[in-house]
PDB file of C-alpha atoms in Angstrom:
ATOM      1  CA  UNK A   4       6.488 -13.162 -17.223  1.00 83.00           C
ATOM      2  CA  UNK A   5       3.746 -11.029 -15.586  1.00 85.00           C
ATOM      3  CA  UNK A   6       3.109 -13.342 -13.066  1.00 85.00           C
ATOM      4  CA  UNK A   7       6.664 -13.410 -12.003  1.00 84.00           C
ATOM      5  CA  UNK A   8       6.982  -9.634 -12.037  1.00 88.00           C
ATOM      6  CA  UNK A   9       3.796  -9.492  -9.924  1.00 83.00           C
ATOM      7  CA  UNK A  10       5.360 -12.075  -7.363  1.00 86.00           C
ATOM      8  CA  UNK A  11       8.468 -10.333  -7.177  1.00 89.00           C
ATOM      9  CA  UNK A  12       6.740  -6.798  -6.692  1.00 90.00           C
ATOM     10  CA  UNK A  13       4.563  -8.302  -4.021  1.00 92.00           C
ATOM     11  CA  UNK A  14       7.721  -9.744  -2.263  1.00 92.00           C
ATOM     12  CA  UNK A  15       9.269  -6.275  -2.315  1.00 91.00           C
ATOM     13  CA  UNK A  16       6.220  -4.493  -1.014  1.00 93.00           C
ATOM     14  CA  UNK A  17       5.810  -7.129   1.864  1.00 94.00           C
ATOM     15  CA  UNK A  18       9.691  -6.288   2.831  1.00 93.00           C
ATOM     16  CA  UNK A  19       9.259  -2.669   2.469  1.00 93.00           C
ATOM     17  CA  UNK A  20       6.199  -2.646   4.821  1.00 95.00           C
ATOM     18  CA  UNK A  21       8.096  -4.929   7.243  1.00 94.00           C
ATOM     19  CA  UNK A  22      11.061  -2.505   7.296  1.00 92.00           C
ATOM     20  CA  UNK A  23       8.964   0.779   7.496  1.00 93.00           C
ATOM     21  CA  UNK A  24       6.779  -0.665  10.432  1.00 95.00           C
ATOM     22  CA  UNK A  25       9.337  -3.055  11.934  1.00 93.00           C
ATOM     23  CA  UNK A  26       6.652  -5.931  11.769  1.00 95.00           C
ATOM     24  CA  UNK A  27       6.366  -9.372  10.196  1.00 95.00           C
ATOM     25  CA  UNK A  28       3.996 -10.148   7.530  1.00 94.00           C
ATOM     26  CA  UNK A  29       2.932 -13.457   6.423  1.00 92.00           C
ATOM     27  CA  UNK A  30       3.368 -13.034   2.799  1.00 88.00           C
ATOM     28  CA  UNK A  31       1.344 -16.092   1.976  1.00 89.00           C
ATOM     29  CA  UNK A  32      -1.552 -14.326   3.739  1.00 91.00           C
ATOM     30  CA  UNK A  33      -0.762 -10.880   2.458  1.00 91.00           C
ATOM     31  CA  UNK A  34      -4.243  -9.860   1.534  1.00 92.00           C
ATOM     32  CA  UNK A  35      -5.827 -10.824   5.056  1.00 92.00           C
ATOM     33  CA  UNK A  36      -2.866  -9.183   6.937  1.00 94.00           C
ATOM     34  CA  UNK A  37      -4.072  -5.936   5.168  1.00 96.00           C
ATOM     35  CA  UNK A  38      -7.685  -6.572   4.877  1.00 95.00           C
ATOM     36  CA  UNK A  39      -8.775  -4.596   8.055  1.00 95.00           C
ATOM     37  CA  UNK A  40      -6.760  -1.648   7.032  1.00 96.00           C
ATOM     38  CA  UNK A  41      -4.803  -1.213  10.260  1.00 96.00           C
ATOM     39  CA  UNK A  42      -1.418  -1.927   8.832  1.00 97.00           C
ATOM     40  CA  UNK A  43      -2.182   0.518   5.896  1.00 97.00           C
ATOM     41  CA  UNK A  44      -3.105   3.322   8.112  1.00 97.00           C
ATOM     42  CA  UNK A  45      -0.044   2.710  10.338  1.00 96.00           C
ATOM     43  CA  UNK A  46       2.135   2.831   7.109  1.00 96.00           C
ATOM     44  CA  UNK A  47       0.829   6.149   6.136  1.00 96.00           C
ATOM     45  CA  UNK A  48       1.400   7.535   9.711  1.00 95.00           C
ATOM     46  CA  UNK A  49       5.052   6.191   9.513  1.00 94.00           C
ATOM     47  CA  UNK A  50       5.417   7.997   6.208  1.00 93.00           C
ATOM     48  CA  UNK A  51       4.383  11.267   8.039  1.00 88.00           C
ATOM     49  CA  UNK A  52       0.848  11.575   6.771  1.00 78.00           C
ATOM     50  CA  UNK A  53      -1.410  13.552   9.121  1.00 81.00           C
ATOM     51  CA  UNK A  54      -4.513  12.353   7.014  1.00 85.00           C
ATOM     52  CA  UNK A  55      -5.345   9.302   9.153  1.00 93.00           C
ATOM     53  CA  UNK A  56      -7.473  11.014  11.942  1.00 92.00           C
ATOM     54  CA  UNK A  57      -8.081   7.599  13.758  1.00 93.00           C
ATOM     55  CA  UNK A  58      -7.502   3.849  13.289  1.00 94.00           C
ATOM     56  CA  UNK A  59     -10.172   1.386  14.109  1.00 92.00           C
ATOM     57  CA  UNK A  60      -8.123  -1.203  15.997  1.00 91.00           C
ATOM     58  CA  UNK A  61     -10.932  -3.907  16.499  1.00 88.00           C
ATOM     59  CA  UNK A  62     -13.010  -2.918  13.413  1.00 82.00           C
ATOM     60  CA  UNK A  63     -16.342  -4.270  12.493  1.00 90.00           C
ATOM     61  CA  UNK A  64     -17.133  -4.029   8.610  1.00 88.00           C
ATOM     62  CA  UNK A  65     -17.820  -0.352   9.102  1.00 91.00           C
ATOM     63  CA  UNK A  66     -14.564   0.273  10.799  1.00 92.00           C
ATOM     64  CA  UNK A  67     -12.589  -1.832   8.184  1.00 93.00           C
ATOM     65  CA  UNK A  68     -14.194   0.334   5.388  1.00 93.00           C
ATOM     66  CA  UNK A  69     -13.320   3.470   7.329  1.00 95.00           C
ATOM     67  CA  UNK A  70      -9.714   2.401   7.685  1.00 96.00           C
ATOM     68  CA  UNK A  71      -9.446   1.545   4.016  1.00 96.00           C
ATOM     69  CA  UNK A  72     -11.071   4.935   2.993  1.00 95.00           C
ATOM     70  CA  UNK A  73      -8.743   7.019   5.277  1.00 96.00           C
ATOM     71  CA  UNK A  74      -5.717   5.161   3.843  1.00 97.00           C
ATOM     72  CA  UNK A  75      -6.948   5.940   0.228  1.00 97.00           C
ATOM     73  CA  UNK A  76      -7.481   9.558   0.974  1.00 95.00           C
ATOM     74  CA  UNK A  77      -4.014   9.842   2.642  1.00 96.00           C
ATOM     75  CA  UNK A  78      -2.415   8.363  -0.501  1.00 96.00           C
ATOM     76  CA  UNK A  79      -4.001  10.978  -2.488  1.00 96.00           C
ATOM     77  CA  UNK A  80      -2.728  13.699  -0.173  1.00 94.00           C
ATOM     78  CA  UNK A  81       0.727  12.071  -0.311  1.00 95.00           C
ATOM     79  CA  UNK A  82       0.790  12.583  -3.991  1.00 93.00           C
ATOM     80  CA  UNK A  83      -0.509   9.214  -5.480  1.00 95.00           C
ATOM     81  CA  UNK A  84      -2.310   9.935  -8.765  1.00 95.00           C
ATOM     82  CA  UNK A  85      -5.935   8.846  -8.495  1.00 95.00           C
ATOM     83  CA  UNK A  86      -5.650   6.111 -11.336  1.00 96.00           C
ATOM     84  CA  UNK A  87      -2.917   4.447  -9.217  1.00 96.00           C
ATOM     85  CA  UNK A  88      -5.281   3.685  -6.364  1.00 97.00           C
ATOM     86  CA  UNK A  89      -7.064   0.432  -5.817  1.00 96.00           C
ATOM     87  CA  UNK A  90     -10.817   0.194  -4.937  1.00 95.00           C
ATOM     88  CA  UNK A  91     -11.880  -1.181  -1.488  1.00 94.00           C
ATOM     89  CA  UNK A  92     -13.228  -4.245  -3.032  1.00 93.00           C
ATOM     90  CA  UNK A  93     -10.121  -4.986  -4.546  1.00 93.00           C
ATOM     91  CA  UNK A  94      -8.680  -5.830  -0.977  1.00 93.00           C
ATOM     92  CA  UNK A  95     -11.770  -6.419   0.930  1.00 90.00           C
ATOM     93  CA  UNK A  96     -13.420  -8.767  -1.352  1.00 88.00           C
ATOM     94  CA  UNK A  97     -10.212 -10.335  -3.014  1.00 83.00           C
ATOM     95  CA  UNK A  98     -11.197  -8.663  -6.299  1.00 86.00           C
ATOM     96  CA  UNK A  99      -7.547  -7.669  -7.265  1.00 88.00           C
ATOM     97  CA  UNK A 100      -4.521  -8.038  -5.150  1.00 91.00           C
ATOM     98  CA  UNK A 101      -2.648  -7.064  -8.149  1.00 93.00           C
ATOM     99  CA  UNK A 102      -3.889  -3.544  -7.986  1.00 95.00           C
ATOM    100  CA  UNK A 103      -3.446  -3.398  -4.241  1.00 96.00           C
ATOM    101  CA  UNK A 104       0.227  -4.488  -4.728  1.00 95.00           C
ATOM    102  CA  UNK A 105       0.910  -1.920  -7.412  1.00 95.00           C
ATOM    103  CA  UNK A 106      -0.532   0.722  -5.586  1.00 97.00           C
ATOM    104  CA  UNK A 107       1.614  -0.031  -2.617  1.00 97.00           C
ATOM    105  CA  UNK A 108       4.765  -0.309  -4.898  1.00 95.00           C
ATOM    106  CA  UNK A 109       3.827   3.224  -6.205  1.00 95.00           C
ATOM    107  CA  UNK A 110       3.526   4.616  -2.729  1.00 96.00           C
ATOM    108  CA  UNK A 111       7.066   3.321  -1.928  1.00 94.00           C
ATOM    109  CA  UNK A 112       8.443   4.895  -5.129  1.00 92.00           C
ATOM    110  CA  UNK A 113       6.949   8.222  -4.021  1.00 93.00           C
ATOM    111  CA  UNK A 114       8.094   7.665  -0.452  1.00 92.00           C
ATOM    112  CA  UNK A 115      11.708   7.155  -1.745  1.00 90.00           C
ATOM    113  CA  UNK A 116      11.493  10.259  -3.855  1.00 89.00           C
ATOM    114  CA  UNK A 117      10.528  12.286  -0.995  1.00 89.00           C
ATOM    115  CA  UNK A 118      13.540  11.178   1.026  1.00 85.00           C
ATOM    116  CA  UNK A 119      11.927   8.340   3.093  1.00 81.00           C
ATOM    117  CA  UNK A 120      14.739   5.630   3.123  1.00 72.00           C
ATOM    118  CA  UNK A 121      13.860   3.617   6.146  1.00 68.00           C
ATOM    119  CA  UNK A 122      14.159   0.317   4.152  1.00 61.00           C
ATOM    120  CA  UNK A 123      16.745  -1.648   2.431  1.00 64.00           C
ATOM    121  CA  UNK A 124      14.086  -2.377  -0.459  1.00 65.00           C
ATOM    122  CA  UNK A 125      14.133   0.178  -3.267  1.00 62.00           C
ATOM    123  CA  UNK A 126      11.489   0.497  -5.883  1.00 61.00           C
ATOM    124  CA  UNK A 127      12.916   2.018  -9.138  1.00 61.00           C
ATOM    125  CA  UNK A 128      10.969   4.093 -11.437  1.00 57.00           C
ATOM    126  CA  UNK A 129       9.727   2.020 -14.491  1.00 54.00           C
ATOM    127  CA  UNK A 130       8.102   3.202 -17.599  1.00 48.00           C
ATOM    128  CA  UNK A 131       4.590   1.976 -16.271  1.00 51.00           C
ATOM    129  CA  UNK A 132       5.236   3.822 -12.918  1.00 48.00           C
ATOM    130  CA  UNK A 133       5.825   7.187 -14.616  1.00 43.00           C
ATOM    131  CA  UNK A 134       3.171   9.654 -15.356  1.00 41.00           C
ATOM    132  CA  UNK A 135       2.303   9.728 -18.994  1.00 39.00           C
ATOM    133  CA  UNK A 136       2.990  13.009 -20.525  1.00 36.00           C
ATOM    134  CA  UNK A 137       0.643  14.173 -23.290  1.00 36.00           C
TER     135      UNK A 137
END
C-alpha cells in the first residue's frame, strides 16, 4: 500500500517536473537525474524563485553540494516547512529517495496554491501534507 503510494507520487513528481521544465526524465533513473542538483535549481527558477544565485552546470562534488543547498534554501524561501525538506545525503548517497519525492510533491502542492499551473498533473492536499495545528 505504501509502496504503491510512493511509486504513484514519484510518477506524478516526474511528470510535473517534465511539464514545468519541458524536459524528459528517465523515471527509472530518477535519483541520478536529480543528483547533481541542476534540474532542481532550474525547477526553482521556473517557479519564480530568485534564491538560486548560480547553477553549477558541470559540477564537481562541491558544486553538486552547492546546487542542492541552493535548492533547499530556495524551498524554505518558497514556503516549504523545514520538516518537509530532505537532507542532501538523501539524494547524494541514496539514503532516502522517499524523502526527496515527498519534498518535491509538497513543492508542487505549494506551487499550485500560489497559482502556478503549467502542468496537467495536480497534487491534492492530503491530511499528511497539511500543516498540523496545535
